[in-house]
Amino acid sequence: GVASQRVAQGRVMLGLALVCNALAAVAMRQGALGHSAVVRAPAMPRAEIALKLSKRMALAEKSVDSEKLYTPEEALAVMMKVASTKFVETAEAHIRLNIDPKYNDQQIRTTVSLPKGTGKTVRVAVLADGAMAEAARAAGADLVGMDDLVESISKGDLDFDVLVATPPAMPKIAKLGRVLGPKGLMPSPKAGTVTTDVASAVAEFKSGKFEFRCDKQGIVHVPFGKLNFAEADLLTNLKAVQETVDKNKPTGSKGKFWSSLYICSSMGPSMQVDIEALTKMVSVV
């Protein structure tokens, strides 16, 4: 009974004490011999831990000169040439800026309207009632509601890409921050998703407007179309991204603003783009 359990526990404790004493003795002996008491795993050869590229990616990489500074037109041509997946890839721009986002005056959060669209079907939800709700429906909003939509969102139903809210709806969605925040769906005046002109907002987001922001390293990641677009249309969209970033330069950013610009397809290699050449192009915004 109880006595036998105590005996068993005592034996376990004694065994643990003996093991600890033995390990301590080994550590002391290694210390006396000048060796580290830390046991390290043998290092693996770099070749064994190197990332292995697929045959498709390895072939695409051969078409890209990692040392070259491409003009925007050259980069787009190569990006479209090496794309070989069975689905339509997204064209992406990755912009490293000379900012430190831990400071409030060195952050970027804004919207861009791509003149040639995103190539993506965007579902827009609108929190409104009365005449504003009717205007949102007429403009093509996919979901329109107030209390019922708030309740649905609180349960985790996020079947939309953009959430537009009227000012009267803001107190109602304050409690939805934990649901919407991590998904980047919380409405804000700066992003144009809190407005009284819901019809215009729905039309803009449906036609290619979206929000972007810098990450913790000061890098902006922006999709600017699909690879089934014409090269000229992708170039127009890329120019719109560049102008939008420049117009929203943070007040705390000093000196050279752009550090580098790379473009790539969602499954392809990246190419560095000549920022100066892109900047000199005719304005599209």
Backbone as CSV, one residue per row, in Angstrom:
resi,resn,N_x,N_y,N_z,CA_x,CA_y,CA_z,C_x,C_y,C_z
1,GLY,0.795,-1.165,0.000,0.000,0.000,0.000,0.855,1.253,0.000
2,VAL,0.586,2.134,1.000,1.280,3.414,1.071,2.767,3.232,1.322
3,ALA,3.074,2.259,2.166,4.486,2.006,2.511,5.282,1.588,1.280
4,SER,4.692,0.715,0.444,5.413,0.239,-0.750,5.613,1.370,-1.755
5,GLN,4.603,2.284,-1.858,4.749,3.434,-2.757,5.886,4.339,-2.320
6,ARG,5.998,4.570,-1.010,7.079,5.420,-0.497,8.439,4.803,-0.748
7,VAL,8.521,3.464,-0.625,9.797,2.783,-0.898,10.188,2.955,-2.356
8,ALA,9.181,2.793,-3.270,9.454,2.932,-4.696,9.907,4.351,-5.038
9,GLN,9.229,5.369,-4.436,9.610,6.752,-4.674,11.018,7.036,-4.180
10,GLY,11.356,6.435,-3.037,12.702,6.635,-2.504,13.769,6.069,-3.420
11,ARG,13.474,4.906,-4.021,14.444,4.293,-4.937,14.640,5.170,-6.190
12,VAL,13.526,5.727,-6.700,13.633,6.603,-7.870,14.486,7.827,-7.553
13,MET,14.231,8.450,-6.402,14.995,9.629,-6.017,16.469,9.311,-5.846
14,LEU,16.755,8.135,-5.279,18.150,7.738,-5.096,18.829,7.541,-6.440
15,GLY,18.106,6.915,-7.406,18.672,6.700,-8.731,18.987,8.013,-9.434
16,LEU,18.074,8.995,-9.311,18.301,10.300,-9.917,19.510,10.995,-9.296
17,ALA,19.650,10.863,-7.996,20.784,11.482,-7.325,22.097,10.889,-7.797
18,LEU,22.130,9.567,-7.994,23.355,8.913,-8.467,23.713,9.356,-9.886
19,VAL,22.677,9.486,-10.738,22.927,9.933,-12.108,23.483,11.356,-12.124
20,CYS,22.882,12.240,-11.295,23.353,13.628,-11.232,24.792,13.699,-10.741
21,ASN,25.127,12.882,-9.754,26.501,12.872,-9.233,27.488,12.398,-10.297
22,ALA,27.071,11.391,-11.072,27.956,10.867,-12.113,28.199,11.914,-13.196
23,LEU,27.121,12.630,-13.614,27.274,13.680,-14.627,28.150,14.812,-14.123
24,ALA,27.989,15.170,-12.850,28.805,16.228,-12.270,30.273,15.838,-12.269
25,ALA,30.554,14.556,-11.967,31.935,14.090,-11.935,32.570,14.164,-13.325
26,VAL,31.776,13.776,-14.346,32.284,13.833,-15.720,32.594,15.273,-16.108
27,ALA,31.674,16.203,-15.763,31.876,17.607,-16.092,33.122,18.159,-15.415
28,MET,33.331,17.800,-14.154,34.515,18.292,-13.424,35.787,17.747,-14.050
29,ARG,35.769,16.450,-14.436,36.968,15.860,-15.029,37.302,16.513,-16.358
30,GLN,36.233,16.789,-17.191,36.490,17.454,-18.463,37.023,18.861,-18.251
31,GLY,36.504,19.540,-17.224,36.988,20.886,-16.915,38.441,20.860,-16.496
32,ALA,38.807,19.842,-15.728,40.197,19.729,-15.279,41.138,19.464,-16.431
33,LEU,40.611,18.762,-17.459,41.443,18.460,-18.624,41.440,19.594,-19.642
34,GLY,40.664,20.655,-19.342,40.617,21.799,-20.257,39.624,21.651,-21.377
35,HIS,38.734,20.662,-21.258,37.728,20.465,-22.297,36.419,21.100,-21.867
36,SER,35.622,21.472,-22.821,34.293,21.995,-22.514,33.394,20.855,-22.090
37,ALA,32.543,21.125,-21.123,31.616,20.104,-20.657,30.391,20.017,-21.542
38,VAL,30.296,20.917,-22.533,29.139,20.917,-23.422,29.371,19.930,-24.551
39,VAL,28.436,19.023,-24.732,28.528,18.038,-25.803,27.879,18.616,-27.046
40,ARG,28.625,18.695,-28.121,28.117,19.291,-29.357,27.947,18.225,-30.432
41,ALA,26.918,18.394,-31.220,26.703,17.483,-32.340,27.720,17.788,-33.423
42,PRO,28.201,16.756,-34.106,29.160,16.990,-35.190,28.554,17.862,-36.279
43,ALA,29.344,18.781,-36.799,28.857,19.700,-37.834,28.605,18.943,-39.123
44,MET,27.517,19.275,-39.783,27.190,18.653,-41.068,27.883,19.421,-42.189
45,PRO,28.331,18.730,-43.184,28.922,19.416,-44.333,27.911,20.373,-44.945
46,ARG,28.386,21.540,-45.427,27.493,22.543,-45.994,26.716,21.985,-47.177
47,ALA,27.325,21.096,-47.932,26.663,20.547,-49.108,25.409,19.768,-48.727
48,GLU,25.439,19.142,-47.510,24.314,18.312,-47.098,23.147,19.154,-46.624
49,ILE,23.438,20.361,-46.110,22.355,21.180,-45.572,21.939,22.286,-46.549
50,ALA,22.589,22.373,-47.681,22.233,23.394,-48.664,20.837,23.115,-49.219
51,LEU,20.108,24.158,-49.511,18.771,24.030,-50.064,18.858,23.460,-51.479
52,LYS,18.140,22.374,-51.720,18.155,21.755,-53.032,17.050,22.369,-53.886
53,LEU,17.429,22.854,-55.053,16.465,23.445,-55.963,15.822,22.359,-56.811
54,SER,14.548,22.573,-57.142,13.889,21.651,-58.061,14.478,21.843,-59.452
55,LYS,14.257,20.883,-60.322,14.778,20.986,-61.692,14.213,22.218,-62.385
56,ARG,12.930,22.495,-62.154,12.295,23.654,-62.774,12.940,24.950,-62.301
57,MET,13.165,25.045,-60.967,13.738,26.267,-60.414,15.204,26.413,-60.810
58,ALA,15.931,25.315,-60.836,17.340,25.364,-61.228,17.484,25.852,-62.667
59,LEU,16.576,25.409,-63.534,16.609,25.838,-64.933,16.275,27.328,-65.044
60,ALA,15.310,27.782,-64.231,14.926,29.196,-64.255,16.067,30.072,-63.745
61,GLU,16.760,29.602,-62.714,17.867,30.371,-62.142,18.978,30.612,-63.168
62,LYS,19.162,29.680,-64.085,20.217,29.827,-65.098,19.921,30.968,-66.060
63,SER,18.661,31.360,-66.150,18.277,32.436,-67.069,18.402,33.815,-66.439
64,VAL,18.787,33.851,-65.163,18.861,35.120,-64.436,20.293,35.407,-64.031
65,ASP,20.726,36.623,-64.272,22.058,37.074,-63.868,21.920,37.796,-62.521
66,SER,22.376,37.135,-61.460,22.210,37.691,-60.120,23.030,38.955,-59.891
67,GLU,24.020,39.215,-60.762,24.870,40.382,-60.616,24.392,41.573,-61.453
68,LYS,23.409,41.334,-62.289,22.974,42.372,-63.223,21.894,43.260,-62.615
69,LEU,21.941,44.539,-62.976,20.892,45.481,-62.615,20.010,45.653,-63.848
70,TYR,18.834,45.065,-63.823,17.954,45.035,-64.990,17.147,46.327,-65.116
71,THR,16.884,46.732,-66.342,15.907,47.790,-66.549,14.541,47.182,-66.251
72,PRO,13.535,47.993,-65.957,12.202,47.425,-65.681,11.694,46.537,-66.808
73,GLU,11.908,46.981,-68.049,11.426,46.209,-69.193,12.148,44.856,-69.294
74,GLU,13.477,44.873,-69.093,14.245,43.626,-69.159,13.810,42.654,-68.075
75,ALA,13.629,43.167,-66.863,13.254,42.314,-65.737,11.891,41.660,-65.975
76,LEU,10.945,42.423,-66.477,9.618,41.874,-66.739,9.670,40.809,-67.834
77,ALA,10.469,41.053,-68.857,10.580,40.089,-69.949,11.160,38.766,-69.452
78,VAL,12.206,38.832,-68.632,12.818,37.614,-68.092,11.848,36.911,-67.144
79,MET,11.170,37.667,-66.295,10.224,37.086,-65.339,9.153,36.267,-66.054
80,MET,8.633,36.805,-67.148,7.575,36.117,-67.881,8.131,34.943,-68.691
81,LYS,9.375,35.056,-69.130,9.991,33.993,-69.921,10.253,32.740,-69.090
82,VAL,10.709,32.925,-67.855,11.101,31.767,-67.037,9.933,31.156,-66.273
83,ALA,8.770,31.787,-66.286,7.613,31.229,-65.578,7.181,29.930,-66.256
84,SER,7.073,28.859,-65.484,6.777,27.561,-66.098,5.801,26.708,-65.288
85,THR,5.118,27.299,-64.332,4.164,26.524,-63.546,2.868,26.325,-64.338
86,LYS,2.016,25.441,-63.843,0.776,25.126,-64.545,-0.355,26.082,-64.186
87,PHE,-0.091,27.015,-63.268,-1.110,28.005,-62.910,-0.577,29.400,-63.208
88,VAL,-1.456,30.368,-63.208,-1.060,31.751,-63.499,-0.440,32.358,-62.244
89,GLU,0.847,32.658,-62.323,1.559,33.187,-61.151,1.289,34.686,-60.969
90,THR,1.571,35.144,-59.756,1.436,36.561,-59.427,2.774,37.254,-59.591
91,ALA,2.759,38.455,-60.131,3.973,39.272,-60.232,4.138,40.023,-58.908
92,GLU,5.333,39.944,-58.323,5.571,40.527,-57.010,6.737,41.509,-57.038
93,ALA,6.591,42.601,-56.293,7.682,43.557,-56.103,8.088,43.527,-54.635
94,HIS,9.392,43.463,-54.394,9.922,43.438,-53.028,10.909,44.600,-52.890
95,ILE,10.516,45.582,-52.103,11.239,46.853,-52.023,11.844,47.034,-50.640
96,ARG,13.173,47.104,-50.594,13.848,47.386,-49.319,14.063,48.891,-49.196
97,LEU,13.527,49.477,-48.128,13.613,50.912,-47.907,14.535,51.217,-46.734
98,ASN,15.151,52.376,-46.776,16.034,52.794,-45.676,15.203,53.431,-44.569
99,ILE,14.425,52.589,-43.889,13.601,53.033,-42.768,13.739,52.040,-41.627
100,ASP,13.413,52.486,-40.433,13.411,51.624,-39.251,11.993,51.625,-38.688
101,PRO,11.195,50.619,-39.019,9.770,50.629,-38.664,9.466,50.623,-37.165
102,LYS,10.474,50.437,-36.326,10.186,50.468,-34.887,9.858,51.887,-34.427
103,TYR,10.164,52.875,-35.283,9.802,54.268,-34.992,8.538,54.625,-35.780
104,ASN,7.604,55.284,-35.126,6.320,55.599,-35.751,6.451,56.486,-36.981
105,ASP,7.487,57.345,-37.010,7.639,58.240,-38.155,8.494,57.624,-39.264
106,GLN,8.714,56.296,-39.196,9.438,55.599,-40.256,8.676,54.343,-40.691
107,GLN,7.371,54.452,-40.729,6.521,53.339,-41.137,5.719,53.714,-42.376
108,ILE,5.401,52.708,-43.164,4.560,52.918,-44.339,3.344,52.004,-44.244
109,ARG,2.177,52.607,-44.325,0.922,51.866,-44.445,-0.005,52.708,-45.305
110,THR,-0.276,52.247,-46.499,-1.077,53.044,-47.423,-1.774,52.125,-48.420
111,THR,-2.419,52.718,-49.392,-3.091,51.944,-50.436,-2.550,52.350,-51.797
112,VAL,-2.669,51.431,-52.738,-2.289,51.704,-54.117,-3.423,51.230,-55.020
113,SER,-3.689,51.993,-56.051,-4.672,51.603,-57.060,-3.919,51.236,-58.331
114,LEU,-3.929,49.968,-58.673,-3.219,49.524,-59.869,-4.055,49.854,-61.104
115,PRO,-3.528,50.660,-62.015,-4.301,51.091,-63.196,-4.830,49.939,-64.035
116,LYS,-4.078,48.829,-64.070,-4.477,47.688,-64.887,-5.093,46.564,-64.053
117,GLY,-5.386,46.856,-62.788,-6.030,45.870,-61.932,-5.056,44.880,-61.325
118,THR,-5.584,44.019,-60.458,-4.753,43.022,-59.763,-4.837,41.645,-60.414
119,GLY,-5.848,41.449,-61.257,-6.036,40.127,-61.842,-6.708,39.169,-60.881
120,LYS,-7.168,39.707,-59.780,-7.772,38.887,-58.731,-9.207,39.353,-58.491
121,THR,-10.112,38.400,-58.272,-11.488,38.737,-57.917,-11.535,39.082,-56.437
122,VAL,-11.904,40.297,-56.114,-11.882,40.780,-54.728,-13.294,40.800,-54.163
123,ARG,-13.457,40.186,-53.011,-14.741,40.193,-52.310,-14.717,41.317,-51.270
124,VAL,-15.686,42.207,-51.367,-15.752,43.367,-50.477,-16.982,43.264,-49.582
125,ALA,-16.768,43.402,-48.281,-17.858,43.439,-47.305,-17.993,44.867,-46.795
126,VAL,-19.215,45.291,-46.542,-19.467,46.660,-46.088,-20.348,46.644,-44.840
127,LEU,-19.881,47.338,-43.808,-20.664,47.517,-42.590,-21.406,48.843,-42.696
128,ALA,-22.678,48.766,-43.021,-23.482,49.976,-43.197,-24.946,49.604,-43.073
129,ASP,-25.786,50.620,-42.886,-27.225,50.402,-42.885,-27.908,51.569,-43.596
130,GLY,-29.197,51.436,-43.816,-29.947,52.505,-44.462,-29.514,52.776,-45.890
131,ALA,-29.438,54.062,-46.234,-29.101,54.482,-47.595,-27.684,54.073,-47.987
132,MET,-26.766,54.097,-47.025,-25.388,53.701,-47.331,-25.312,52.219,-47.678
133,ALA,-26.099,51.405,-47.016,-26.124,49.974,-47.319,-26.655,49.747,-48.738
134,GLU,-27.683,50.484,-49.113,-28.230,50.366,-50.464,-27.207,50.801,-51.508
135,ALA,-26.468,51.879,-51.208,-25.440,52.351,-52.140,-24.340,51.317,-52.303
136,ALA,-23.978,50.650,-51.216,-22.939,49.618,-51.273,-23.391,48.443,-52.137
137,ARG,-24.641,48.028,-51.980,-25.173,46.919,-52.791,-25.200,47.304,-54.272
138,ALA,-25.604,48.523,-54.549,-25.660,48.980,-55.944,-24.275,49.032,-56.576
139,ALA,-23.239,49.277,-55.752,-21.872,49.371,-56.260,-21.231,47.999,-56.448
140,GLY,-21.918,46.947,-55.981,-21.400,45.596,-56.195,-20.767,44.943,-54.988
141,ALA,-21.024,45.448,-53.784,-20.465,44.834,-52.573,-20.982,43.406,-52.437
142,ASP,-20.116,42.501,-51.986,-20.484,41.088,-51.872,-21.267,40.800,-50.595
143,LEU,-20.937,41.521,-49.521,-21.626,41.353,-48.242,-21.955,42.729,-47.690
144,VAL,-23.190,42.922,-47.260,-23.593,44.201,-46.680,-24.441,43.918,-45.439
145,GLY,-24.135,44.594,-44.361,-24.911,44.408,-43.147,-24.383,45.287,-42.040
146,MET,-24.994,45.169,-40.874,-24.519,45.911,-39.711,-24.398,44.946,-38.538
147,ASP,-25.391,44.868,-37.685,-25.302,43.995,-36.517,-25.153,42.532,-36.915
148,ASP,-25.883,42.126,-37.955,-25.796,40.732,-38.391,-24.409,40.393,-38.930
149,LEU,-23.798,41.342,-39.663,-22.460,41.112,-40.217,-21.405,41.136,-39.112
150,VAL,-21.568,42.015,-38.131,-20.657,42.053,-36.985,-20.697,40.727,-36.248
151,GLU,-21.895,40.197,-36.052,-22.048,38.918,-35.360,-21.389,37.791,-36.137
152,SER,-21.563,37.822,-37.456,-20.970,36.785,-38.302,-19.442,36.826,-38.247
153,ILE,-18.888,38.040,-38.296,-17.430,38.196,-38.240,-16.892,37.738,-36.884
154,SER,-17.608,38.049,-35.818,-17.168,37.660,-34.470,-17.070,36.146,-34.324
155,LYS,-17.806,35.409,-35.148,-17.773,33.947,-35.104,-16.688,33.382,-36.025
156,GLY,-15.916,34.286,-36.663,-14.812,33.845,-37.510,-15.143,33.697,-38.976
157,ASP,-16.310,34.171,-39.382,-16.683,34.095,-40.798,-16.070,35.277,-41.540
158,LEU,-14.958,35.019,-42.227,-14.231,36.084,-42.926,-14.191,35.809,-44.425
159,ASP,-15.349,35.616,-45.007,-15.439,35.299,-46.422,-15.398,36.567,-47.276
160,PHE,-14.331,37.360,-47.088,-14.141,38.585,-47.864,-12.670,38.967,-47.820
161,ASP,-12.267,39.823,-48.755,-10.872,40.265,-48.833,-10.679,41.662,-48.269
162,VAL,-11.739,42.491,-48.310,-11.683,43.872,-47.831,-12.945,44.141,-47.023
163,LEU,-12.780,44.822,-45.897,-13.926,45.221,-45.085,-13.982,46.747,-45.042
164,VAL,-15.066,47.302,-45.572,-15.301,48.742,-45.555,-16.348,49.034,-44.487
165,ALA,-16.119,50.084,-43.702,-17.048,50.430,-42.632,-17.414,51.910,-42.693
166,THR,-18.654,52.206,-42.354,-19.080,53.598,-42.208,-18.712,54.049,-40.795
167,PRO,-18.536,55.345,-40.555,-18.171,55.824,-39.210,-19.100,55.322,-38.097
168,PRO,-20.430,55.266,-38.300,-21.287,54.761,-37.224,-21.035,53.297,-36.857
169,ALA,-20.398,52.561,-37.756,-20.141,51.145,-37.492,-18.901,50.905,-36.651
170,MET,-18.025,51.891,-36.549,-16.752,51.685,-35.866,-16.886,51.258,-34.401
171,PRO,-17.770,51.867,-33.615,-17.905,51.398,-32.222,-18.331,49.932,-32.140
172,LYS,-19.083,49.476,-33.131,-19.580,48.100,-33.115,-18.485,47.078,-33.419
173,ILE,-17.461,47.499,-34.198,-16.422,46.530,-34.573,-15.167,46.658,-33.715
174,ALA,-15.221,47.527,-32.699,-14.058,47.664,-31.816,-13.700,46.326,-31.175
175,LYS,-14.717,45.528,-30.887,-14.487,44.237,-30.235,-13.957,43.169,-31.209
176,LEU,-13.901,43.498,-32.491,-13.471,42.516,-33.492,-11.986,42.616,-33.817
177,GLY,-11.262,43.439,-33.062,-9.839,43.640,-33.344,-9.040,42.354,-33.354
178,ARG,-9.337,41.449,-32.425,-8.573,40.193,-32.347,-8.853,39.278,-33.530
179,VAL,-10.016,39.441,-34.140,-10.364,38.618,-35.298,-9.836,39.237,-36.586
180,LEU,-10.037,40.554,-36.725,-9.673,41.231,-37.971,-8.202,41.644,-38.027
181,GLY,-7.643,42.030,-36.882,-6.268,42.542,-36.851,-5.233,41.611,-37.447
182,PRO,-5.149,40.350,-36.987,-4.135,39.432,-37.519,-4.275,39.174,-39.023
183,LYS,-5.474,39.375,-39.549,-5.704,39.157,-40.983,-5.514,40.431,-41.807
184,GLY,-5.221,41.553,-41.129,-5.048,42.818,-41.827,-6.344,43.351,-42.412
185,LEU,-7.464,43.028,-41.771,-8.770,43.411,-42.301,-9.458,44.505,-41.496
186,MET,-8.803,45.003,-40.451,-9.431,46.033,-39.624,-9.547,47.332,-40.413
187,PRO,-10.749,47.887,-40.541,-10.923,49.138,-41.296,-10.173,50.294,-40.638
188,SER,-9.659,51.194,-41.478,-8.982,52.384,-40.970,-9.157,53.527,-41.967
189,PRO,-9.281,54.756,-41.479,-9.436,55.903,-42.398,-8.254,56.049,-43.342
190,LYS,-7.038,55.774,-42.849,-5.839,55.936,-43.672,-5.839,54.987,-44.860
191,ALA,-6.419,53.812,-44.669,-6.468,52.833,-45.759,-7.670,53.039,-46.661
192,GLY,-8.515,54.022,-46.328,-9.687,54.287,-47.139,-10.825,53.313,-46.912
193,THR,-10.743,52.552,-45.818,-11.785,51.561,-45.546,-12.765,52.027,-44.471
194,VAL,-12.607,53.239,-43.993,-13.616,53.878,-43.149,-14.051,55.135,-43.896
195,THR,-15.291,55.150,-44.374,-15.728,56.241,-45.243,-17.245,56.350,-45.262
196,THR,-17.725,57.512,-45.659,-19.161,57.700,-45.868,-19.522,57.469,-47.330
197,ASP,-18.518,57.498,-48.203,-18.748,57.259,-49.632,-18.458,55.788,-49.935
198,VAL,-19.343,54.934,-49.476,-19.094,53.491,-49.597,-19.142,53.028,-51.053
199,ALA,-19.932,53.675,-51.878,-20.034,53.266,-53.278,-18.693,53.420,-53.990
200,SER,-18.031,54.559,-53.770,-16.718,54.781,-54.393,-15.684,53.811,-53.842
201,ALA,-15.731,53.556,-52.530,-14.770,52.647,-51.907,-14.914,51.240,-52.481
202,VAL,-16.147,50.764,-52.616,-16.376,49.429,-53.179,-15.854,49.364,-54.607
203,ALA,-16.147,50.373,-55.409,-15.698,50.395,-56.806,-14.178,50.386,-56.906
204,GLU,-13.509,51.162,-56.050,-12.048,51.241,-56.087,-11.401,49.915,-55.700
205,PHE,-11.880,49.289,-54.628,-11.276,48.028,-54.192,-11.592,46.902,-55.169
206,LYS,-12.719,46.971,-55.811,-13.059,45.965,-56.815,-12.182,46.086,-58.053
207,SER,-11.781,47.321,-58.358,-11.032,47.559,-59.599,-9.515,47.473,-59.452
208,GLY,-9.013,47.269,-58.258,-7.567,47.077,-58.126,-6.891,47.842,-57.015
209,LYS,-7.643,48.444,-56.129,-7.045,49.158,-54.996,-6.847,48.182,-53.838
210,PHE,-5.708,48.264,-53.161,-5.481,47.425,-51.981,-4.473,48.100,-51.061
211,GLU,-4.432,47.625,-49.854,-3.550,48.199,-48.840,-2.252,47.398,-48.742
212,PHE,-1.150,48.080,-48.452,0.113,47.392,-48.163,0.843,48.161,-47.083
213,ARG,1.811,47.514,-46.471,2.607,48.137,-45.416,3.991,47.505,-45.402
214,CYS,4.925,48.151,-44.730,6.274,47.595,-44.615,6.281,46.549,-43.508
215,ASP,7.200,45.587,-43.611,7.349,44.608,-42.538,8.346,45.119,-41.501
216,LYS,8.721,44.293,-40.551,9.584,44.728,-39.455,10.997,45.068,-39.919
217,GLN,11.376,44.595,-41.098,12.710,44.884,-41.638,12.702,46.083,-42.586
218,GLY,11.560,46.736,-42.722,11.483,47.883,-43.617,11.354,47.494,-45.076
219,ILE,10.837,46.294,-45.329,10.654,45.818,-46.705,9.169,45.837,-47.045
220,VAL,8.860,46.314,-48.242,7.486,46.351,-48.727,7.310,45.242,-49.761
221,HIS,6.301,44.410,-49.570,6.003,43.318,-50.502,4.668,43.621,-51.180
222,VAL,4.688,43.817,-52.497,3.480,44.251,-53.197,3.250,43.407,-54.461
223,PRO,2.084,42.768,-54.590,1.739,42.131,-55.865,1.304,43.199,-56.848
224,PHE,1.687,43.057,-58.120,1.305,44.102,-59.075,0.720,43.525,-60.363
225,GLY,0.055,42.383,-60.249,-0.628,41.807,-61.398,-0.385,40.322,-61.525
226,LYS,-0.836,39.769,-62.633,-0.668,38.354,-62.935,0.165,38.193,-64.200
227,LEU,0.770,37.022,-64.342,1.635,36.813,-65.493,0.882,36.584,-66.797
228,ASN,-0.448,36.590,-66.754,-1.196,36.564,-68.012,-1.533,37.979,-68.479
229,PHE,-1.006,38.999,-67.757,-1.118,40.386,-68.203,-0.109,40.630,-69.328
230,ALA,-0.363,41.642,-70.114,0.637,42.098,-71.083,1.787,42.744,-70.317
231,GLU,2.998,42.646,-70.872,4.164,43.236,-70.199,3.973,44.730,-69.967
232,ALA,3.355,45.412,-70.923,3.125,46.856,-70.798,2.204,47.158,-69.617
233,ASP,1.215,46.299,-69.385,0.296,46.510,-68.273,0.997,46.275,-66.935
234,LEU,1.850,45.277,-66.872,2.608,45.033,-65.641,3.556,46.194,-65.356
235,LEU,4.144,46.734,-66.407,5.043,47.872,-66.243,4.279,49.083,-65.707
236,THR,3.075,49.302,-66.213,2.247,50.410,-65.732,1.916,50.236,-64.253
237,ASN,1.564,49.027,-63.868,1.250,48.756,-62.460,2.480,48.924,-61.566
238,LEU,3.645,48.462,-62.049,4.871,48.593,-61.263,5.220,50.064,-61.058
239,LYS,5.024,50.864,-62.098,5.268,52.301,-61.988,4.330,52.925,-60.958
240,ALA,3.083,52.477,-60.930,2.119,52.990,-59.956,2.551,52.663,-58.530
241,VAL,3.099,51.477,-58.337,3.605,51.083,-57.006,4.754,51.995,-56.594
242,GLN,5.699,52.232,-57.516,6.853,53.090,-57.213,6.414,54.492,-56.823
243,GLU,5.480,55.051,-57.576,5.025,56.414,-57.288,4.269,56.483,-55.966
244,THR,3.497,55.455,-55.666,2.755,55.433,-54.404,3.703,55.360,-53.215
245,VAL,4.733,54.533,-53.324,5.719,54.428,-52.243,6.424,55.767,-52.037
246,ASP,6.829,56.407,-53.134,7.521,57.695,-53.024,6.634,58.775,-52.417
247,LYS,5.353,58.784,-52.780,4.441,59.799,-52.254,4.144,59.609,-50.772
248,ASN,4.399,58.405,-50.279,4.128,58.108,-48.871,5.414,57.916,-48.078
249,LYS,6.486,58.588,-48.505,7.748,58.507,-47.775,7.554,59.011,-46.345
250,PRO,7.931,58.234,-45.336,7.742,58.654,-43.941,8.552,59.907,-43.618
251,THR,8.020,60.724,-42.750,8.702,61.972,-42.390,10.030,61.712,-41.692
252,GLY,10.152,60.571,-41.041,11.385,60.266,-40.319,12.478,59.664,-41.175
253,SER,12.183,59.407,-42.438,13.183,58.828,-43.332,14.102,59.923,-43.863
254,LYS,15.392,59.760,-43.648,16.380,60.744,-44.092,17.330,60.116,-45.102
255,GLY,17.831,60.933,-46.002,18.798,60.457,-46.988,18.141,59.609,-48.064
256,LYS,18.901,58.688,-48.624,18.414,57.820,-49.693,17.268,56.967,-49.195
257,PHE,16.142,56.995,-49.905,14.936,56.305,-49.451,14.905,54.844,-49.888
258,TRP,15.137,54.608,-51.180,15.109,53.247,-51.723,16.485,52.601,-51.594
259,SER,16.503,51.369,-51.122,17.750,50.619,-51.048,17.860,49.643,-52.211
260,SER,16.791,48.892,-52.465,16.807,47.960,-53.593,15.382,47.594,-53.987
261,LEU,15.239,47.138,-55.217,13.958,46.678,-55.736,14.182,45.390,-56.514
262,TYR,13.470,44.355,-56.125,13.515,43.080,-56.833,12.099,42.722,-57.269
263,ILE,11.975,42.129,-58.444,10.686,41.605,-58.861,10.835,40.127,-59.178
264,CYS,9.739,39.408,-59.067,9.749,37.973,-59.358,8.311,37.511,-59.526
265,SER,8.145,36.332,-60.085,6.835,35.697,-60.067,6.746,34.919,-58.762
266,SER,5.550,34.504,-58.397,5.376,33.865,-57.091,6.154,32.561,-56.954
267,MET,6.538,31.925,-58.065,7.297,30.672,-58.000,8.590,30.757,-58.795
268,GLY,9.058,31.981,-59.063,10.237,32.123,-59.906,11.370,32.856,-59.226
269,PRO,12.528,32.936,-59.876,13.692,33.642,-59.329,13.487,35.151,-59.402
270,SER,14.237,35.882,-58.585,14.089,37.340,-58.538,15.180,38.029,-59.344
271,MET,14.861,39.241,-59.794,15.808,40.068,-60.532,15.831,41.454,-59.924
272,GLN,17.022,42.021,-59.778,17.115,43.373,-59.244,16.842,44.388,-60.346
273,VAL,15.987,45.345,-60.023,15.558,46.343,-61.004,16.247,47.678,-60.737
274,ASP,16.613,48.342,-61.803,17.228,49.664,-61.721,16.160,50.669,-61.268
275,ILE,16.256,51.103,-60.016,15.253,52.006,-59.436,15.232,53.342,-60.172
276,GLU,16.421,53.833,-60.546,16.511,55.124,-61.222,15.791,55.087,-62.566
277,ALA,15.940,53.975,-63.282,15.283,53.848,-64.585,13.765,53.823,-64.418
278,LEU,13.285,53.162,-63.371,11.841,53.111,-63.116,11.320,54.489,-62.720
279,THR,12.078,55.203,-61.910,11.662,56.517,-61.466,11.543,57.499,-62.614
280,LYS,12.411,57.365,-63.615,12.423,58.300,-64.748,11.312,58.047,-65.750
281,MET,10.601,56.948,-65.598,9.515,56.663,-66.537,8.388,57.684,-66.405
282,VAL,7.582,57.822,-67.435,6.471,58.759,-67.424,5.476,58.364,-66.339
283,SER,4.993,59.354,-65.591,4.090,59.108,-64.482,2.790,58.479,-64.968
284,VAL,2.232,57.583,-64.137,0.941,56.946,-64.470,-0.110,57.286,-63.433
285,VAL,0.290,57.859,-62.293,-0.639,58.149,-61.211,-1.178,59.574,-61.377
